[in-house]
JSON list of C-alpha atoms in Angstrom, two decimals:
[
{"chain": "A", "resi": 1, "resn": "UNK", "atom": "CA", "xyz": [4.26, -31.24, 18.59]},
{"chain": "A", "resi": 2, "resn": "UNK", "atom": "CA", "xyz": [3.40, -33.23, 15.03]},
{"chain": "A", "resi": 3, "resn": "UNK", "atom": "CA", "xyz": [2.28, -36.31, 15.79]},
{"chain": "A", "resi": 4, "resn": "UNK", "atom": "CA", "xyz": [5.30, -37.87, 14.42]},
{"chain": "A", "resi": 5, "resn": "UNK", "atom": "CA", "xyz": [6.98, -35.92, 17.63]},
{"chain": "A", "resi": 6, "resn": "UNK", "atom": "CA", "xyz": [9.23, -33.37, 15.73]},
{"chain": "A", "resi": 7, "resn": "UNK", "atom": "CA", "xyz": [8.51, -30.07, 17.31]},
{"chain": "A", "resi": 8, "resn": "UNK", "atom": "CA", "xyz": [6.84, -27.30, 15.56]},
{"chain": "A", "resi": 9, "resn": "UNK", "atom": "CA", "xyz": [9.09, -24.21, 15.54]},
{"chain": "A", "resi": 10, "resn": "UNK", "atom": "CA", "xyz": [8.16, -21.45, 17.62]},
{"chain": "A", "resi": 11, "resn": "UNK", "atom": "CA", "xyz": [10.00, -18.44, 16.15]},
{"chain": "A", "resi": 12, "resn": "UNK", "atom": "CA", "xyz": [10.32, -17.77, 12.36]},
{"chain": "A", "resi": 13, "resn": "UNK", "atom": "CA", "xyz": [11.58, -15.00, 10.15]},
{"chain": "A", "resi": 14, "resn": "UNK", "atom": "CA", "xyz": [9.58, -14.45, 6.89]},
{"chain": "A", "resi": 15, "resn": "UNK", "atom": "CA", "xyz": [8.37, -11.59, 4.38]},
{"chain": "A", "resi": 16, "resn": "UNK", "atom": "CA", "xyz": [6.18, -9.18, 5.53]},
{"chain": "A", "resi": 17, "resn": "UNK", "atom": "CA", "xyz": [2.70, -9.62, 4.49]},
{"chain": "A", "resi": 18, "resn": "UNK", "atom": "CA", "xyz": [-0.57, -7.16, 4.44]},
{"chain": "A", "resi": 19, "resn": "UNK", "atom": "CA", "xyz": [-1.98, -8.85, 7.15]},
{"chain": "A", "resi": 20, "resn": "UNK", "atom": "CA", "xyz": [1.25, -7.79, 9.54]},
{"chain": "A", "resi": 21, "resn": "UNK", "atom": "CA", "xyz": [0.99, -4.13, 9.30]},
{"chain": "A", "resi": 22, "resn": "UNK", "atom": "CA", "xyz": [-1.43, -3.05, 12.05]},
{"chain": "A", "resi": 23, "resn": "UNK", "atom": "CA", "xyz": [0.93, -4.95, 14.06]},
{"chain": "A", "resi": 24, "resn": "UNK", "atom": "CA", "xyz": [4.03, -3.33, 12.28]},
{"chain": "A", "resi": 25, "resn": "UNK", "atom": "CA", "xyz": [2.16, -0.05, 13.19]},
{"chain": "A", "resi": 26, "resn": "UNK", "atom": "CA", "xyz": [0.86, -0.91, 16.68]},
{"chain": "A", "resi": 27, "resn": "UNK", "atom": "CA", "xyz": [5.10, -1.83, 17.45]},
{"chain": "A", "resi": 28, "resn": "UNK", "atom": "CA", "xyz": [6.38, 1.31, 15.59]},
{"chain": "A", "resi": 29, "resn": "UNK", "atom": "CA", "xyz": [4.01, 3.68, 17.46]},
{"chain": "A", "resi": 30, "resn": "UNK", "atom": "CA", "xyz": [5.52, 2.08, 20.89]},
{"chain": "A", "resi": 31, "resn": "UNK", "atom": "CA", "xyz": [8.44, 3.59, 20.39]},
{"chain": "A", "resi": 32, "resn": "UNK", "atom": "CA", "xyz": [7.41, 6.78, 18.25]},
{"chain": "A", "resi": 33, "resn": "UNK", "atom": "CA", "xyz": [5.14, 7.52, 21.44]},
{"chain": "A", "resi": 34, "resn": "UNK", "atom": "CA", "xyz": [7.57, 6.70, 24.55]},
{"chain": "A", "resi": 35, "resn": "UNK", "atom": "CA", "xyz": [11.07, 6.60, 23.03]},
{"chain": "A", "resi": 36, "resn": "UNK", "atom": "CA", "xyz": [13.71, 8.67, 21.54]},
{"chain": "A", "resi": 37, "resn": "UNK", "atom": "CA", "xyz": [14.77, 5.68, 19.40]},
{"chain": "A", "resi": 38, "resn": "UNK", "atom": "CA", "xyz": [13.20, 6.44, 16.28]},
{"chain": "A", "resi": 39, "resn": "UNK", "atom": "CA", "xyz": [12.89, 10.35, 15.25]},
{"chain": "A", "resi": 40, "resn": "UNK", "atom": "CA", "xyz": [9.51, 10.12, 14.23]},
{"chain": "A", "resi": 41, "resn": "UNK", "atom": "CA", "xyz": [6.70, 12.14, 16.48]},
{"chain": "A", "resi": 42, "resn": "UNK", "atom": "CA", "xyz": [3.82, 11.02, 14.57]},
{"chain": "A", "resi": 43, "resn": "UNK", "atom": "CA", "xyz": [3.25, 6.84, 14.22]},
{"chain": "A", "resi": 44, "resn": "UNK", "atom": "CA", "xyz": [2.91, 5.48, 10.71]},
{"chain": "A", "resi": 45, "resn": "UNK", "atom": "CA", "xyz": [-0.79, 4.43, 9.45]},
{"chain": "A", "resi": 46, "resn": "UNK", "atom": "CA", "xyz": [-1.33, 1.29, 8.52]},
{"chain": "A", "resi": 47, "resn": "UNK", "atom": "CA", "xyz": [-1.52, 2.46, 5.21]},
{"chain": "A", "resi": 48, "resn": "UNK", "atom": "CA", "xyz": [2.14, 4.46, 4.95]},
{"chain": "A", "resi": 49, "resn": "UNK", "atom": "CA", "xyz": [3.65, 0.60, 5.98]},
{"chain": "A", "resi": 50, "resn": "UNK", "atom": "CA", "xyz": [1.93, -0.46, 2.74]},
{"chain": "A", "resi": 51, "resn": "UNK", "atom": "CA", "xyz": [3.46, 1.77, 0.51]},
{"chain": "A", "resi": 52, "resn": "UNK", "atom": "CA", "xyz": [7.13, 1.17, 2.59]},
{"chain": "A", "resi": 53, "resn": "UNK", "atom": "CA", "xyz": [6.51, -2.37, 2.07]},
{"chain": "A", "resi": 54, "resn": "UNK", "atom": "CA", "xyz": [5.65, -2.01, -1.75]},
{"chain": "A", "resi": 55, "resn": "UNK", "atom": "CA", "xyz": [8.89, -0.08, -2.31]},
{"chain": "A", "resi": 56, "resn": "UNK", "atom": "CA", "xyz": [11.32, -2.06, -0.58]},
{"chain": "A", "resi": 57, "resn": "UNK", "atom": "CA", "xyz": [9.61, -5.01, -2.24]},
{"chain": "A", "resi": 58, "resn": "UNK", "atom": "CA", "xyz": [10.36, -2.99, -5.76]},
{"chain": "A", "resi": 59, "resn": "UNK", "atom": "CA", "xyz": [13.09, -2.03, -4.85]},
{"chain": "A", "resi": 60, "resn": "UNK", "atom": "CA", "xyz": [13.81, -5.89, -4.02]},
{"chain": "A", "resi": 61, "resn": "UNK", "atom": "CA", "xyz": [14.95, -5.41, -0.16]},
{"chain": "A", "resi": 62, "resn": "UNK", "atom": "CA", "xyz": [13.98, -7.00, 2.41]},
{"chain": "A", "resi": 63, "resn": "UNK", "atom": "CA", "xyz": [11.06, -6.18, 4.85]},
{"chain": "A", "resi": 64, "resn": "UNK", "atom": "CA", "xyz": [10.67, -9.35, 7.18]},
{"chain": "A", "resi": 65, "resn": "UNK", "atom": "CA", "xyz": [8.72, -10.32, 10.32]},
{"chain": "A", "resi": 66, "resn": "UNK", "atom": "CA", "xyz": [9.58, -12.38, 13.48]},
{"chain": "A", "resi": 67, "resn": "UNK", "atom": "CA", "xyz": [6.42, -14.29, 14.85]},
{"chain": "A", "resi": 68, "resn": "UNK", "atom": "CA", "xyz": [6.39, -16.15, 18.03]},
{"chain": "A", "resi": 69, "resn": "UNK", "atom": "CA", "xyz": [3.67, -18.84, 18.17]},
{"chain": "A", "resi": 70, "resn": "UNK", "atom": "CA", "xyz": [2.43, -16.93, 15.38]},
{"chain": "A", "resi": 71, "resn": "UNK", "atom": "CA", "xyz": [1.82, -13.66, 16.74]},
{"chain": "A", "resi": 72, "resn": "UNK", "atom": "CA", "xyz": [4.35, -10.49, 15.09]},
{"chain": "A", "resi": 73, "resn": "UNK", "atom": "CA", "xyz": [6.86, -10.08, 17.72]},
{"chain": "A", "resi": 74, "resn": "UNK", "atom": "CA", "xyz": [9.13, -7.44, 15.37]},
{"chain": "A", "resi": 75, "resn": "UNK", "atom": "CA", "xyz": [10.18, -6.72, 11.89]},
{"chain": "A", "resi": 76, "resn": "UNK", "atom": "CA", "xyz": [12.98, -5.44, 10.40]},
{"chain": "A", "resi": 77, "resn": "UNK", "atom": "CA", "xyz": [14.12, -3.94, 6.62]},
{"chain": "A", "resi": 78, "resn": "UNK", "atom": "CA", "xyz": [16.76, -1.95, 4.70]},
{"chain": "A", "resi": 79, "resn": "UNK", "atom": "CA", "xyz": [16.41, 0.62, 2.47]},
{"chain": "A", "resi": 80, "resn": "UNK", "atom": "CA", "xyz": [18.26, 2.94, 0.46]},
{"chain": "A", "resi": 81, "resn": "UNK", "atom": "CA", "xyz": [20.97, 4.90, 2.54]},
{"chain": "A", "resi": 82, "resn": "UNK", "atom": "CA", "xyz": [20.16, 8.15, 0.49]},
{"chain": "A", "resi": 83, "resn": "UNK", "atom": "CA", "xyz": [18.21, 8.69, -2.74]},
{"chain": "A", "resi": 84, "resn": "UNK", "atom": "CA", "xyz": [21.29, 9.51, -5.04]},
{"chain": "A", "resi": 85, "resn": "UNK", "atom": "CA", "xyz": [22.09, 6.80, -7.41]},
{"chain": "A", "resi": 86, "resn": "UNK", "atom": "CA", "xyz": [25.96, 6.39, -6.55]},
{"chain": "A", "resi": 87, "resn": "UNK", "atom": "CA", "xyz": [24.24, 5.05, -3.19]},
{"chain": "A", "resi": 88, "resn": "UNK", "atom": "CA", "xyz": [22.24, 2.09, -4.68]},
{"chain": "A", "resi": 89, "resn": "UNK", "atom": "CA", "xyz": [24.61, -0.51, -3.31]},
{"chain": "A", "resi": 90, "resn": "UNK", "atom": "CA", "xyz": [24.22, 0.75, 0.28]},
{"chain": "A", "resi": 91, "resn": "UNK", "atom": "CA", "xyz": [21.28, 0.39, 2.88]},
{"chain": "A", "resi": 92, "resn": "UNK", "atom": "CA", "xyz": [20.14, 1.58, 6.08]},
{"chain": "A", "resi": 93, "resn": "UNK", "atom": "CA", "xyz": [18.66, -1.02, 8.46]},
{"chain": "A", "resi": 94, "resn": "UNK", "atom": "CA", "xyz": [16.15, -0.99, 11.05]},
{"chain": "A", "resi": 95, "resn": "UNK", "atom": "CA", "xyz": [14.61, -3.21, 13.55]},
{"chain": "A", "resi": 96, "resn": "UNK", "atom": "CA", "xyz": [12.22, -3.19, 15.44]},
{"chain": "A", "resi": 97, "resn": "UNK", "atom": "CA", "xyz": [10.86, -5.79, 18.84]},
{"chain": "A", "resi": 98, "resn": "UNK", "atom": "CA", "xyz": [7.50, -5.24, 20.00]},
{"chain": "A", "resi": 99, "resn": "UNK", "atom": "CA", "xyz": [8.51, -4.07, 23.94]},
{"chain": "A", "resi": 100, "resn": "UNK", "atom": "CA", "xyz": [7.00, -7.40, 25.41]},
{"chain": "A", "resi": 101, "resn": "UNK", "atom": "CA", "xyz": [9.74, -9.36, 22.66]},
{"chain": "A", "resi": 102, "resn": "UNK", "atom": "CA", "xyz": [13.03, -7.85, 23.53]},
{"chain": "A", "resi": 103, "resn": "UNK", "atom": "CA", "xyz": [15.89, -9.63, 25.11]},
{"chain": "A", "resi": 104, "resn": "UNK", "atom": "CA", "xyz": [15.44, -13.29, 23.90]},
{"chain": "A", "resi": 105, "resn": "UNK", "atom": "CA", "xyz": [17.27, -13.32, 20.80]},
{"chain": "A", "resi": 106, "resn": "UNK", "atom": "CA", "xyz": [14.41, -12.08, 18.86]},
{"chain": "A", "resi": 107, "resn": "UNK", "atom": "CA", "xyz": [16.22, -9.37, 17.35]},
{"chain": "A", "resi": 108, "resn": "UNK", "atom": "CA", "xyz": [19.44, -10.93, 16.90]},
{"chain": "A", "resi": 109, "resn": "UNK", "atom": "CA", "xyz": [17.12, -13.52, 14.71]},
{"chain": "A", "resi": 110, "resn": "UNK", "atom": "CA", "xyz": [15.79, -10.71, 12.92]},
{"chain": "A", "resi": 111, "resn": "UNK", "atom": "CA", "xyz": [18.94, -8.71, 11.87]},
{"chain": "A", "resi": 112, "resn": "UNK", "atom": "CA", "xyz": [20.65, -11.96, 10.66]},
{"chain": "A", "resi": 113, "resn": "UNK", "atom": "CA", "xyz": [17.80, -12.75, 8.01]},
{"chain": "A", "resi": 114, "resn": "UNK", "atom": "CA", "xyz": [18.30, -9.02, 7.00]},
{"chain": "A", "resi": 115, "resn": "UNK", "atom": "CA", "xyz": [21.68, -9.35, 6.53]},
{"chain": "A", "resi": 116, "resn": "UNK", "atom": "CA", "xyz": [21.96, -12.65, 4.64]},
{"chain": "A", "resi": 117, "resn": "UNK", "atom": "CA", "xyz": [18.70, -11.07, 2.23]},
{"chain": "A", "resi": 118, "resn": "UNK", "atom": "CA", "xyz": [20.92, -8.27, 1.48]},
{"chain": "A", "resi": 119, "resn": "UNK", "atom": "CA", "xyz": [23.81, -9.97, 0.94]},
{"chain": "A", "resi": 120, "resn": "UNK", "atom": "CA", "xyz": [21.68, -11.64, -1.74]},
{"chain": "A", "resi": 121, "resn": "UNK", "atom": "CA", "xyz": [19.96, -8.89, -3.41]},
{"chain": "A", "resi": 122, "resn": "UNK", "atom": "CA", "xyz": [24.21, -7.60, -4.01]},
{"chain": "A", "resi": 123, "resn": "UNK", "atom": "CA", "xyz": [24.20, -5.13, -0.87]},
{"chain": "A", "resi": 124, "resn": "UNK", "atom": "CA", "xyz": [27.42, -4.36, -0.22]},
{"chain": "A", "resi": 125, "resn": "UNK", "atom": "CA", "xyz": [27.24, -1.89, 2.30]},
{"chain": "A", "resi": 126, "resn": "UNK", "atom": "CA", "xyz": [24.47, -1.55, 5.50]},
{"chain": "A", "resi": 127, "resn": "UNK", "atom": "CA", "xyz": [24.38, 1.66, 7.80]},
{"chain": "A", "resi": 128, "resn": "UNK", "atom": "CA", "xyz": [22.64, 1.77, 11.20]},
{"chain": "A", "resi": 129, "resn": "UNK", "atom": "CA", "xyz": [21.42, 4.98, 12.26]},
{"chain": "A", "resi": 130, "resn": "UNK", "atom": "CA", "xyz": [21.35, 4.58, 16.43]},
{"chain": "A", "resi": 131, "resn": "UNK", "atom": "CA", "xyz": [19.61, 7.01, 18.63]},
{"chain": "A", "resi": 132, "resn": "UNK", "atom": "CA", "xyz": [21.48, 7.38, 21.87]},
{"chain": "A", "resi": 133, "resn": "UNK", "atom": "CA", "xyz": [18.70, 6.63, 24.39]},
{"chain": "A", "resi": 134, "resn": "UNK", "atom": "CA", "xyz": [21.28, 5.47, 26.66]},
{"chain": "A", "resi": 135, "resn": "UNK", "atom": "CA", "xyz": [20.98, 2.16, 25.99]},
{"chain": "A", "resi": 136, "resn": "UNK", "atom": "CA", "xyz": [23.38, -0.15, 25.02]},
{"chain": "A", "resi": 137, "resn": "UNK", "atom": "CA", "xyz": [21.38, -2.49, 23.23]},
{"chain": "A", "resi": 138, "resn": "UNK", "atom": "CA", "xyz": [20.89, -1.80, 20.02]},
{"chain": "A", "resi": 139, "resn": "UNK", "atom": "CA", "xyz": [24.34, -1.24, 19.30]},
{"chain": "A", "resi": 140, "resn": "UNK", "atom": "CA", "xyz": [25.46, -4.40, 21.18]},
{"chain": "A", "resi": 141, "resn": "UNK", "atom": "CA", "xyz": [23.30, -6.41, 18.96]},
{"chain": "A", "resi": 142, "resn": "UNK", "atom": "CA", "xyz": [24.77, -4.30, 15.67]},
{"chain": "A", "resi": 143, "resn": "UNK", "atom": "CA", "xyz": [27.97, -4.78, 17.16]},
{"chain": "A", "resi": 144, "resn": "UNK", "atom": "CA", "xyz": [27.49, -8.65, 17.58]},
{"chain": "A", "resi": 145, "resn": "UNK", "atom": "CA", "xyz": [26.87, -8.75, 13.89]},
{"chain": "A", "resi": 146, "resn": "UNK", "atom": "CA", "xyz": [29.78, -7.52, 12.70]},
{"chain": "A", "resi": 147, "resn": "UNK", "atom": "CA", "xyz": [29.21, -3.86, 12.39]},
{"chain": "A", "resi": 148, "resn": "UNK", "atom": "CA", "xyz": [31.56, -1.06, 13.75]},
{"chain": "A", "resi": 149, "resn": "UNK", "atom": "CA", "xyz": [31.17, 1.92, 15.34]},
{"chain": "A", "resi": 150, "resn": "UNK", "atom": "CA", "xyz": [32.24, 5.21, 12.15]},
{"chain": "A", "resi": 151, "resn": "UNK", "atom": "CA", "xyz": [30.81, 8.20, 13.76]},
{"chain": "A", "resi": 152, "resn": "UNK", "atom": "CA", "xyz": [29.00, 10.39, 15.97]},
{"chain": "A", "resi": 153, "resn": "UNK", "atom": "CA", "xyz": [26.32, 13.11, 15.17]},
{"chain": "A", "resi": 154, "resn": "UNK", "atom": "CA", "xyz": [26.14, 15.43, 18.04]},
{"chain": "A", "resi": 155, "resn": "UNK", "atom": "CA", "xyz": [22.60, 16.77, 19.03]},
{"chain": "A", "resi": 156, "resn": "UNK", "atom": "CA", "xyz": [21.01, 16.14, 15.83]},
{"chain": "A", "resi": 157, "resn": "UNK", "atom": "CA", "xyz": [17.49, 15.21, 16.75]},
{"chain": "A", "resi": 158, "resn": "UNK", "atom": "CA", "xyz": [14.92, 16.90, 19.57]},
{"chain": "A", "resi": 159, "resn": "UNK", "atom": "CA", "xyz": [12.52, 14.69, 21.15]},
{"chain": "A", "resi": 160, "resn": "UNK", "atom": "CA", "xyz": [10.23, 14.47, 24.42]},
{"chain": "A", "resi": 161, "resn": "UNK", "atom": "CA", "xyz": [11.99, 17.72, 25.80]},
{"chain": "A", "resi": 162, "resn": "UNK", "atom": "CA", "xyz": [15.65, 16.95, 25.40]},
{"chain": "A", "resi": 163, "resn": "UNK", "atom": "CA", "xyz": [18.91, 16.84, 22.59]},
{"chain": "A", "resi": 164, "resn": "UNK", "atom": "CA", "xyz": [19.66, 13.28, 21.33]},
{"chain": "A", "resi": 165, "resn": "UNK", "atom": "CA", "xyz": [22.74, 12.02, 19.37]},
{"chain": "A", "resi": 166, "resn": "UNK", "atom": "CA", "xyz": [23.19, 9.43, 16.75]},
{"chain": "A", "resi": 167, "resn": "UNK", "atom": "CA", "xyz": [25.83, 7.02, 16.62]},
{"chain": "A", "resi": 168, "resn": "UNK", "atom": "CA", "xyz": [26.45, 5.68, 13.30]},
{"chain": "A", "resi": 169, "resn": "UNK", "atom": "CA", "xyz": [27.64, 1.81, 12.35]},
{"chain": "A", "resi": 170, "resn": "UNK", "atom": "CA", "xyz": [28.85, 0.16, 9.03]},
{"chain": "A", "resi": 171, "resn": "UNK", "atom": "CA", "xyz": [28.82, -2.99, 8.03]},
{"chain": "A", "resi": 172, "resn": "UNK", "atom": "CA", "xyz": [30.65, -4.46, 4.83]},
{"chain": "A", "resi": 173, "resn": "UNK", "atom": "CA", "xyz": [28.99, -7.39, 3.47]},
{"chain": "A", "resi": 174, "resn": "UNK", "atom": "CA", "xyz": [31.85, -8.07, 0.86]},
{"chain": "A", "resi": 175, "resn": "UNK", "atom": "CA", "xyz": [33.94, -8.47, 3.73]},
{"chain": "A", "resi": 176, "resn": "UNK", "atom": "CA", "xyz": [32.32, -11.81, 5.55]},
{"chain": "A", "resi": 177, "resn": "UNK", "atom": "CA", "xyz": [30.94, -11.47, 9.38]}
]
């Protein structure tokens, strides 16, 4: 507390900042290293976050971080769905909770501040790329949010010894939550 007795907030969403990414990297390599939910079989440096960060930043999307009690519990950012200009108006998002963070509304948080930035920036369309680990909750919080469920790729990625599926979900920002 202030000493005027208001209470000091405990969770906030705000940009990114240089001084985040060794914990954007230490939460990334979590689930690079014991989880099928992102592709990637090598963790990002410290250094590879820069540059993401610079070119969503040029790019003017969003790459934010949740801190509890001022410690990075997460972060979360769109980018371009696919390189080809036609695309330019639609985004891919991702979030991520560091594993000690997940299941208090953290992520929930998160996802809304990416949503309302790219509703700003003139997003009108954001993809989420789901890995089915064969849990529910990443599309329960996507789901929550407004997005719906468009598709199914079958077997598209192999990780830790076994076939994993994406599920893909679509959200139209022109059309309200």
């Amino acid at each position: 507390m202030t000493n005027k007795g208001t209470i000091m907030p405990t969770r906030a969403v705000r940009p990114v900042e240089p001084a985040d990414l060794d914990e954007v990297a230490r939460i990334y390599a979590h689930y690079v290293t014991e989880s099928v939910a992102t592709f990637d079989e090598v963790p990002l440096t410290v250094t590879d976050w820069g540059r993401k960060a610079e070119t969503l930043r040029a790019a003017g999307l969003p790459f934010l971080v949740v801190e509890v009690r001022g410690r990075v519990a997460g972060f979360g950012y769109a980018a371009q769905w696919r390189p080809k200009p036609a695309y330019r108006h639609s985004v891919e998002n991702t979030i991520y909770l560091a594993p000690d963070s997940t299941g208090g509304g953290l992520g929930s948080l998160l996802l809304g501040a990416v949503l309302d930035e790219c509703a700003a920036v003139g997003v009108r369309q954001v993809v989420a790329v789901i890995a089915d680990t064969g849990s529910d909750a990443s599309a329960a919080l996507h789901r929550r949010h407004g997005f719906t469920e468009v598709g199914r790729l079958r077997s598209v990625g192999f990780k830790h010894g076994r076939w994993i599926d994406t599920v893909l979900f679509q959200r139209d920002l022109t059309a309200g939550p």
